[in-house]
XYZ file of C-alpha atoms in Angstrom:
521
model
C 0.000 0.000 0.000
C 1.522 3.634 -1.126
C 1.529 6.000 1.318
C 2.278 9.655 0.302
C 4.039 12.695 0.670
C 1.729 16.043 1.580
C 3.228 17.421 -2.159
C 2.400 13.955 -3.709
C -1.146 13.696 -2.676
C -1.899 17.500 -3.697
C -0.662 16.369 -7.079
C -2.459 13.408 -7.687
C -5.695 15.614 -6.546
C -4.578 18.355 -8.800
C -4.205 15.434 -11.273
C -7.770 13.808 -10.444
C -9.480 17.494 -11.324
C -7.161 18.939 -13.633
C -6.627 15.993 -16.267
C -9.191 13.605 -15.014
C -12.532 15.653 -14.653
C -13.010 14.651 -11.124
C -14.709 17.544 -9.534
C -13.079 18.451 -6.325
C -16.685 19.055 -4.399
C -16.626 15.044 -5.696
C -13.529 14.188 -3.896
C -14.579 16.280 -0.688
C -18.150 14.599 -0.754
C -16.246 11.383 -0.821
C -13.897 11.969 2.186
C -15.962 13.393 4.506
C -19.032 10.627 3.183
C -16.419 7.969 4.015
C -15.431 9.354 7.155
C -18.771 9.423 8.402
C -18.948 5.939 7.693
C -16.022 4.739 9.403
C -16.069 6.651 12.371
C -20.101 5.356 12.883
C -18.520 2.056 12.861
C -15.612 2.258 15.068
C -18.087 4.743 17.557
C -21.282 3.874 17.094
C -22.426 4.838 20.671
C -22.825 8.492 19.317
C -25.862 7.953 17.781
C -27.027 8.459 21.734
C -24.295 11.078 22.669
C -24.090 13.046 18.973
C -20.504 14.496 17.885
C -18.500 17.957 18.050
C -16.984 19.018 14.586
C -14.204 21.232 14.482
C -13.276 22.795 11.357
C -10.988 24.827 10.335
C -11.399 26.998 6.967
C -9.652 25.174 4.482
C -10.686 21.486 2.640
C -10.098 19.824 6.289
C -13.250 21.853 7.407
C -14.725 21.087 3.906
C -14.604 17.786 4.764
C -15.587 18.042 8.436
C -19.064 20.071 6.797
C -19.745 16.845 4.645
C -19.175 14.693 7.818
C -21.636 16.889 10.020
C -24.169 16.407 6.923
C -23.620 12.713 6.192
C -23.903 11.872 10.095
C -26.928 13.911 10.517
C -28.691 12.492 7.739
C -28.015 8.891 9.873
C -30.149 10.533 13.116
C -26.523 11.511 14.523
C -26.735 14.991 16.348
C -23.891 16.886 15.256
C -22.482 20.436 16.471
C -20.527 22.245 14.352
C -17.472 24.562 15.305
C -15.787 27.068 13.066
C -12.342 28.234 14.155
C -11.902 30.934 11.427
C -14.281 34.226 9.870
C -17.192 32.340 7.372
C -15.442 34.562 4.746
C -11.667 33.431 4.664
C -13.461 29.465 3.775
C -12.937 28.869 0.209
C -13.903 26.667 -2.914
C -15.301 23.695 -2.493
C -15.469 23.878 1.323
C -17.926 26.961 1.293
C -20.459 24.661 -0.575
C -20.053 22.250 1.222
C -20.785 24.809 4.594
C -23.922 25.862 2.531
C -24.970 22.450 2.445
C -24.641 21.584 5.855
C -26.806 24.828 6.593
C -29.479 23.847 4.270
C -29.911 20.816 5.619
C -30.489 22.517 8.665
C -26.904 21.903 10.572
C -26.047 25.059 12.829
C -22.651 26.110 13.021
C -21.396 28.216 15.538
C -18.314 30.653 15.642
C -15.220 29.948 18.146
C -14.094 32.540 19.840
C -10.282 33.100 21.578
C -12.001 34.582 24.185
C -14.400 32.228 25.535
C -13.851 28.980 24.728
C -16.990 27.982 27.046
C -19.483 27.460 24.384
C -17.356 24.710 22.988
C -16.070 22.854 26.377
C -19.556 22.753 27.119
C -20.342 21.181 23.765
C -17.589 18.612 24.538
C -19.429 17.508 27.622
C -22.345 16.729 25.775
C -21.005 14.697 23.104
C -20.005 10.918 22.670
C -16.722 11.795 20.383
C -14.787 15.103 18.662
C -14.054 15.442 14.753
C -10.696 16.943 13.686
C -11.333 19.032 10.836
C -9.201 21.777 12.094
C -6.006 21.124 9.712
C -5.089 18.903 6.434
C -1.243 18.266 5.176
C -0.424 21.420 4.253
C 0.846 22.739 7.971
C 4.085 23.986 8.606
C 5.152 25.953 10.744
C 4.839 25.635 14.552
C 0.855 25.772 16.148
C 0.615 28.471 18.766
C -2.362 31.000 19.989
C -6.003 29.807 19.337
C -5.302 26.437 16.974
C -2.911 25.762 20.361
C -5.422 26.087 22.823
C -8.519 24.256 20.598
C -6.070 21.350 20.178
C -4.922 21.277 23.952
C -8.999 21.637 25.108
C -9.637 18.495 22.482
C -7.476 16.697 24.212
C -8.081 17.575 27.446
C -12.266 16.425 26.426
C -11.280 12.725 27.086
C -13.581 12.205 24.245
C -12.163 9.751 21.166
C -11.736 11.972 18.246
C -11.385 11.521 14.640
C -8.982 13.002 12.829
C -9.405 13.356 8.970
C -6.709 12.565 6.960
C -4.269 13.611 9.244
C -4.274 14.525 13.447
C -4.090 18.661 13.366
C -0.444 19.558 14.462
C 0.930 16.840 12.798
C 3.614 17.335 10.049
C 2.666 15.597 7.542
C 5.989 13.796 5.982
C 7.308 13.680 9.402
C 5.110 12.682 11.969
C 6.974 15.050 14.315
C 4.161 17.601 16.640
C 4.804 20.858 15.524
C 4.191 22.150 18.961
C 1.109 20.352 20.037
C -1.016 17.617 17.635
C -4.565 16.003 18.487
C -4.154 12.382 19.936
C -6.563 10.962 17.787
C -8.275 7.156 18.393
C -9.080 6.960 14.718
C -7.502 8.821 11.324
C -9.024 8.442 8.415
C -7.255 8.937 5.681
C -8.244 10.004 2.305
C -6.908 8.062 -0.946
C -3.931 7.184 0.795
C -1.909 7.258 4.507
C 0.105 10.834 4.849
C 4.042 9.304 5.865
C 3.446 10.954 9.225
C 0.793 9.137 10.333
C 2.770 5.552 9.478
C 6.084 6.902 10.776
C 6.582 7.294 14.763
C 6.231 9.537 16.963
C 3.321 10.495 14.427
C 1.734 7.173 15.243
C 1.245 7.233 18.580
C -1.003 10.514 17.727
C -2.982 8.461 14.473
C -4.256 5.466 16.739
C -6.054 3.044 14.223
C -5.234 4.280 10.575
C -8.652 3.544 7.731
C -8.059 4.568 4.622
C -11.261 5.833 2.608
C -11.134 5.262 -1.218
C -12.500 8.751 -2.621
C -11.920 7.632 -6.696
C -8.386 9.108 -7.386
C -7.804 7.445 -10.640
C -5.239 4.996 -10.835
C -3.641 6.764 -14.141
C -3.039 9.687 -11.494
C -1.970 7.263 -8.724
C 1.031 5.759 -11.736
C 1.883 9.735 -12.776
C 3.070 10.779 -9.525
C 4.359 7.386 -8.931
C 5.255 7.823 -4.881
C 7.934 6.464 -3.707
C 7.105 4.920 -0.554
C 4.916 1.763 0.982
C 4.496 -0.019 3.549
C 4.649 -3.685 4.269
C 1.457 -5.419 5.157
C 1.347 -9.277 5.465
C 0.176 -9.919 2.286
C 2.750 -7.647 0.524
C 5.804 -9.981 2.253
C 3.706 -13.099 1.581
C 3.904 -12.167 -2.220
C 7.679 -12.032 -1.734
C 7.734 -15.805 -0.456
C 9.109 -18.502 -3.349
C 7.691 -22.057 -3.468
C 10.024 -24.469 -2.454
C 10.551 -27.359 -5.193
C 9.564 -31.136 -4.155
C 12.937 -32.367 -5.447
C 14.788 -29.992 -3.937
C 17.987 -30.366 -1.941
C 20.003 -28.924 0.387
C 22.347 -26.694 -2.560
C 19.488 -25.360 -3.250
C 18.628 -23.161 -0.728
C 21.795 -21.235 -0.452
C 24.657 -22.093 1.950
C 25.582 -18.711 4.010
C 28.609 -17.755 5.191
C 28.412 -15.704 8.669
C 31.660 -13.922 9.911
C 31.461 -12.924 13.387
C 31.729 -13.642 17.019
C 34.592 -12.022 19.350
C 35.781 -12.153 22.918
C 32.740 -12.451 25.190
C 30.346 -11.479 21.707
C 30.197 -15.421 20.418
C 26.170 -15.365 21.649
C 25.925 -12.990 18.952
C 27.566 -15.201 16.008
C 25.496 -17.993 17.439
C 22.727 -16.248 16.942
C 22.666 -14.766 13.529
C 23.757 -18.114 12.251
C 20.513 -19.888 14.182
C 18.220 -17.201 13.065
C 19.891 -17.995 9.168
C 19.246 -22.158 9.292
C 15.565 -20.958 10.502
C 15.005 -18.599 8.004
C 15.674 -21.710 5.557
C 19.276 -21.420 4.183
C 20.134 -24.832 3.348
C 23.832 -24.666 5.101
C 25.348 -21.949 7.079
C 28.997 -22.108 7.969
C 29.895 -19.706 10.955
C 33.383 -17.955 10.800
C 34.616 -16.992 13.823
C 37.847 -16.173 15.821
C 39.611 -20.131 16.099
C 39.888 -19.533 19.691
C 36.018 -19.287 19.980
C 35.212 -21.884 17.108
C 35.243 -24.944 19.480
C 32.650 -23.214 22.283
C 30.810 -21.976 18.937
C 30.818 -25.967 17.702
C 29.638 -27.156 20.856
C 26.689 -25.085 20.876
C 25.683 -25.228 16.978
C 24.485 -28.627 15.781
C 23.241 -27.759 12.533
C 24.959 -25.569 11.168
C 28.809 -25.546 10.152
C 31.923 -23.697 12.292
C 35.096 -22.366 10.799
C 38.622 -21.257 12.515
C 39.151 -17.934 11.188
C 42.676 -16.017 12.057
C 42.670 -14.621 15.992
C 44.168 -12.084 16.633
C 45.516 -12.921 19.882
C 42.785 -11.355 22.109
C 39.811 -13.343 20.908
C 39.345 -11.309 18.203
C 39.499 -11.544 14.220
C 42.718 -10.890 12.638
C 43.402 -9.313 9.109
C 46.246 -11.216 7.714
C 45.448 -10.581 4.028
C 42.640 -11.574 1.746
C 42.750 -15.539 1.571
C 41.420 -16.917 5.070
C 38.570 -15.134 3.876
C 38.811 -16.185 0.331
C 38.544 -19.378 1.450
C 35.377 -19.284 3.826
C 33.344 -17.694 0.670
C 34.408 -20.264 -1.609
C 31.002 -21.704 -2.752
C 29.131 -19.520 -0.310
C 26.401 -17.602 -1.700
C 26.571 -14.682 0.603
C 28.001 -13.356 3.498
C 26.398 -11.824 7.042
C 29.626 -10.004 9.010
C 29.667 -7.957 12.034
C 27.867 -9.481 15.084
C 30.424 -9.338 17.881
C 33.250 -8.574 16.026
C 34.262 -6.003 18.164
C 36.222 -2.834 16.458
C 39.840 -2.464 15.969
C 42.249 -1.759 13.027
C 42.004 -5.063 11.751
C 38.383 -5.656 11.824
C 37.908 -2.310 9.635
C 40.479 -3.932 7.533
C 38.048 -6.881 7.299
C 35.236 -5.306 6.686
C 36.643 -3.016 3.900
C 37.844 -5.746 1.998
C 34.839 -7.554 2.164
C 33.068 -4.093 1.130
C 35.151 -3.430 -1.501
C 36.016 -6.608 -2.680
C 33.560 -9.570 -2.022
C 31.592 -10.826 -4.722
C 28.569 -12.000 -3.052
C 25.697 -10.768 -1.646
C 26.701 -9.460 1.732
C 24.304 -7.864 4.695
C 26.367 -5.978 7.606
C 25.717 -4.997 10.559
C 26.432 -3.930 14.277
C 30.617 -3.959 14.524
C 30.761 -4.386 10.665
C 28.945 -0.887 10.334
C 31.194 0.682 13.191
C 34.364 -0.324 10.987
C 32.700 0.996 7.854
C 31.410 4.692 9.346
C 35.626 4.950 10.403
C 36.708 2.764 7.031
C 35.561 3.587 4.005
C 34.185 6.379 2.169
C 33.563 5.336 -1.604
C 30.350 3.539 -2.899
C 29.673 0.115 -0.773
C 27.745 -1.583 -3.678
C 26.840 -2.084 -7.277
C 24.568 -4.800 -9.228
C 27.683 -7.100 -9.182
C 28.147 -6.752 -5.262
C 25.051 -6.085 -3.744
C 24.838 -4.799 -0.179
C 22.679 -4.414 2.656
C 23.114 -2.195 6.023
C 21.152 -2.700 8.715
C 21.751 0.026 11.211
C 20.102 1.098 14.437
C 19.914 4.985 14.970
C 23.106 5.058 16.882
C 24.670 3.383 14.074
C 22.847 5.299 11.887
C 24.261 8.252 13.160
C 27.599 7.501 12.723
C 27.643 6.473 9.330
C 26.357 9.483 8.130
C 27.935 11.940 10.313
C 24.517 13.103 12.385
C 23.305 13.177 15.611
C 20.923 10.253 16.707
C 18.472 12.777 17.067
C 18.671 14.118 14.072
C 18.802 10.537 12.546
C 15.169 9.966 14.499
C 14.006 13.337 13.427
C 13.792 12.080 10.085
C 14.525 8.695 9.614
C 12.805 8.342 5.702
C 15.258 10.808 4.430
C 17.971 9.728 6.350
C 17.393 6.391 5.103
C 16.533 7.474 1.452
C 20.161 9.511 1.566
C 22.363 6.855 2.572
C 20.991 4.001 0.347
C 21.511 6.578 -2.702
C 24.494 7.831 -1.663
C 26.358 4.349 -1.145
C 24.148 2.424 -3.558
C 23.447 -0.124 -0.953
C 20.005 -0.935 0.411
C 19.701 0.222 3.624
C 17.836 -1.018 7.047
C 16.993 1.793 9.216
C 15.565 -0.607 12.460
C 13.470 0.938 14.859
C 9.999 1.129 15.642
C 8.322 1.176 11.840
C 11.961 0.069 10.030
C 12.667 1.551 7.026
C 13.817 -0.065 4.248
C 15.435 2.146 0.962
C 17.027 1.429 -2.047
C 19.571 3.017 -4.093
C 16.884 4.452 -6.554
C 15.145 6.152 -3.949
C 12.297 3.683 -3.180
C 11.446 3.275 0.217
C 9.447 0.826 2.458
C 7.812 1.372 6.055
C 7.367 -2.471 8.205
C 4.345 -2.358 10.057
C 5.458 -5.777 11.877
C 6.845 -6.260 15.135
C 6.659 -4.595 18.567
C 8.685 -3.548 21.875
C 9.510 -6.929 22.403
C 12.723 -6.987 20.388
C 13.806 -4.173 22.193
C 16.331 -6.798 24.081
C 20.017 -7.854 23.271
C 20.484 -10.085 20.177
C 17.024 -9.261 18.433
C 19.260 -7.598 15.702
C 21.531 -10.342 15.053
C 18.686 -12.167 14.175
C 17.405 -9.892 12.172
C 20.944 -10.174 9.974
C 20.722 -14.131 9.582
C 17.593 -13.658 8.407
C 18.074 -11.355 5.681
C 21.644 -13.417 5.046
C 19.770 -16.580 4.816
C 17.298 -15.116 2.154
C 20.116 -13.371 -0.143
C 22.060 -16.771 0.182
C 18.415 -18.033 -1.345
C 18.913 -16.284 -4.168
C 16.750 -13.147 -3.048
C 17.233 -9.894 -4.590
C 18.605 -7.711 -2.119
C 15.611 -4.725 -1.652
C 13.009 -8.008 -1.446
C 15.259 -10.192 0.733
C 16.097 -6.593 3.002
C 11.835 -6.355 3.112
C 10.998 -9.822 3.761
C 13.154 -10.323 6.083
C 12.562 -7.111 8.326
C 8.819 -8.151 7.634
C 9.193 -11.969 9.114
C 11.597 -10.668 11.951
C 8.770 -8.263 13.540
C 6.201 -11.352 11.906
C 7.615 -13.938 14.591
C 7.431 -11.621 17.325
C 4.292 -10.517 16.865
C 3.368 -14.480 17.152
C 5.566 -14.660 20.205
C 4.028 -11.786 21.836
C 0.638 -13.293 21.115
C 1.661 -16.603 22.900
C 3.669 -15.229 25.976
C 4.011 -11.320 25.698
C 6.172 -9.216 25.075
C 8.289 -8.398 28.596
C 11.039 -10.754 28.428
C 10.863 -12.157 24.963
C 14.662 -13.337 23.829
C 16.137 -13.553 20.417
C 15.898 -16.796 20.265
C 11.744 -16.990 20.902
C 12.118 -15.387 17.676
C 14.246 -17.663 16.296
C 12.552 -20.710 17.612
C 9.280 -19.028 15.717
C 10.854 -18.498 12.349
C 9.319 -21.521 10.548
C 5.942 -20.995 11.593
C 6.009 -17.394 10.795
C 6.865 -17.966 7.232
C 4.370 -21.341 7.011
C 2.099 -18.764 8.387
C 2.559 -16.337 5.549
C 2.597 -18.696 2.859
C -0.937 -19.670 4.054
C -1.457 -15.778 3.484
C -0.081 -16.231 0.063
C -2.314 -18.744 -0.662
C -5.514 -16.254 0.314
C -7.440 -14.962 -2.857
């Protein structure tokens, strides 16, 4: 499912009306028709305690008037609110506030100096309607907007927010200054990126999306460049396996990692990778870790890789590693690995030089923000990241702050920059590719908020390029069954004090689980 930029959805309406003929007092009956409908469903005790509409004066409010009209036409009781002068309200919205008044809604005026009329209102009613705001805010929300929003929220009443919550920036999903804390948004043709991204989702509560007839052929002309992952969009990922099939077929990964006290973290992302249905992983690790490593990994294969001493990798040249990747078909490195001179000389061979498929991450992306500054892929040597925000920051030089403040671009930036596809983890990962294409999860929750949860996350995605995977669907898939399996662990046993490996131990049901998705019409 697309979701869109503020700019892109003005242009596929501007599209709809301009090229398509689609009336925009059409599109406005549409949204504020559907609206009606879906916030009677999710509500329906106010047909007993009616609803408060506050609308501001541009298409928001439009839509709020079309709401008031369609609800009241269902026996709903509806009181309107207009926070602006009846003459700053332009086309189509002041039709649609004439039609409202012909059907015999009242609407009364806000004013900043007695706000009484509409607390008292509030009281009354069984739920609030945000029509206050669409996408096109800015700048920070201070004098009356402030105060309306604040004495919404302070209501305890569930409100609906159209489109978007009022306050919210719309590409965002960062307050700018204070935002309704809506229980339901409905959004129009199409989620706005902040209400899928966080903190912008904690102020959305349940997202419905109202079809309101944008024509596809506008929908393929502004083309947006970001989705987000639903169960059946990973399930369409998933390949078949082949009756005859054998072992060589499903990809034998090689997983470089493990250091002093960090071998939990090798064992790990190889476990997750066997589980995630690579038909042989071979774990490389330091050789004087290798035989606590082979005593705790039964199926899958251990290698002595040069130590440098200290329980940590060594660098010695090219060929120990040569050797591991020999008939590999990719390679997971960093888990544990620690960082030191020689481990950024690791990694920046295996950057620069490896011809596989190979996903990084944790001590791998360390080396790399301090190692190398030149492209990390191309379609010959495809690459994956898959940093947190602290790693994040690092590798492109921010503050995690700034990193969090807007993650999408962040992401976007990096994956074009370095041609490498890039995992942005976090709550709602982001996924981007090197031609700008982006992807928001909607799996998972806080559970995997505990050590190790990531280097799962890496033999997953290893196991699936060592599959054969591209590397943007093996980067979405994976992220996809990672948050998958712990939603189905969190389901069983919660999610305070889920472990890595509950999510490892999950991993083939998840996927049977979404191929029996797949297989839904």
């Amino acid at each position: 499912m697309i979701v869109t930029t503020a700019a892109e959805m003005r242009r596929m309406d501007a599209l709809a009306i301009e090229r398509f003929g689609v009336p925009a007092a059409t599109l406005m009956e549409r949204a504020g028709s559907g609206a009606a409908a879906a916030g009677l469903a999710r509500f329906p005790h106010v047909r007993e305690r009616g609803v408060v509409v506050l609308a501001g004066k541009g298409n928001n409010g439009g839509d709020g008037f079309v709401l008031a009209r369609a609800l009241k036409r269902r026996g709903v009781r509806c009181e309107v609110f207009l926070a602006a002068k009846r003459g700053e309200i332009g086309e189509p919205a002041r039709a649609k506030l004439l039609a409202w008044q012909r059907a015999g809604g009242r609407t009364s005026a806000v004013s900043a100096t007695d706000l009484g009329p509409l607390a008292r209102a509030l009281a009354r009613a069984g739920c609030v309607v945000d029509a206050l705001f669409g996408t096109g805010l800015k700048g920070e929300i201070g004098g009356l907007a402030a105060e309306l929003i604040t004495l919404l929220n302070a209501s305890g009443l569930p409100a609906v927010a159209l489109d978007i919550p009022s306050g919210l920036d719309a590409d965002r999903g960062v307050p700018l200054g204070v935002a309704i804390e809506a229980e339901l948004t409905v959004a129009f043709a199409a989620p706005k990126l902040g209400t899928v991204l966080y903190p912008g989702a904690r102020y959305t509560g349940e997202l419905v999306v109202v079809d309101i007839g944008i024509p596809d052929e506008a929908v393929a002309t502004v083309a947006p460049e970001t989705e987000v992952v639903l169960a059946a969009d990973a399930a369409a990922l998933l390949r078949p396996r082949d009756p005859e099939a054998h072992k060589g077929d499903h990809g034998h990964l090689a997983v470089i990692a493990g250091g002093r006290g960090k071998i939990g973290a090798a064992v790990l992302a190889s476990r997750a990778a066997a589980r995630a249905g690579a038909g042989l992983v071979t774990l490389g690790c330091p050789a004087s870790a290798q035989p606590l490593a082979a005593g705790v990994l039964l199926e899958e294969m251990t290698w002595p890789l040069s130590d440098d001493g200290e329980g940590g990798l060594a660098f010695p040249g090219p060929l120990p590693y040569e050797a591991i990747l020999a008939g590999k078909d990719a390679v997971a490195i960093g888990p544990g690995i620690g960082v030191a001179p020689e481990r950024r000389a690791l990694v920046e061979w295996m950057v620069t030089s490896a011809r596989l498929p190979v996903v990084l991450d944790a001590d791998a992306l360390n080396c790399l923000a301090e190692a190398h500054s030149g492209p990390w892929g191309a379609p010959e040597r495809p690459r994956v990241v898959t940093p947190h925000p602290g790693e994040m920051a690092r590798l492109v030089g921010l503050t995690t702050e700034a990193v969090q403040a807007d993650r999408l671009a962040v992401a976007r930036r990096l994956a074009t920059e370095r041609h490498a596809v890039v995992v942005l983890k976090g709550a709602r990962t982001i996924t981007a590719e090197p031609n700008g294409r982006a992807w928001i999860n909607l799996s998972g929750n806080p559970g995997l908020a505990s050590g190790g949860t990531g280097d799962v996350l890496t033999g997953i995605i290893g196991s699936l390029l060592a599959q054969g995977y591209p590397a943007g669907e093996a980067a979405r898939l994976g992220v996809f069954l990672h948050g998958w399996a712990a939603d189905r662990v969190a389901a069983r046993r919660g999610m305070i004090g889920m472990l890595a490996s509950d999510v490892i131990e999950d991993l083939p049901a998840a996927i049977a689980a979404l191929a029996a998705e797949a297989a839904l019409p």
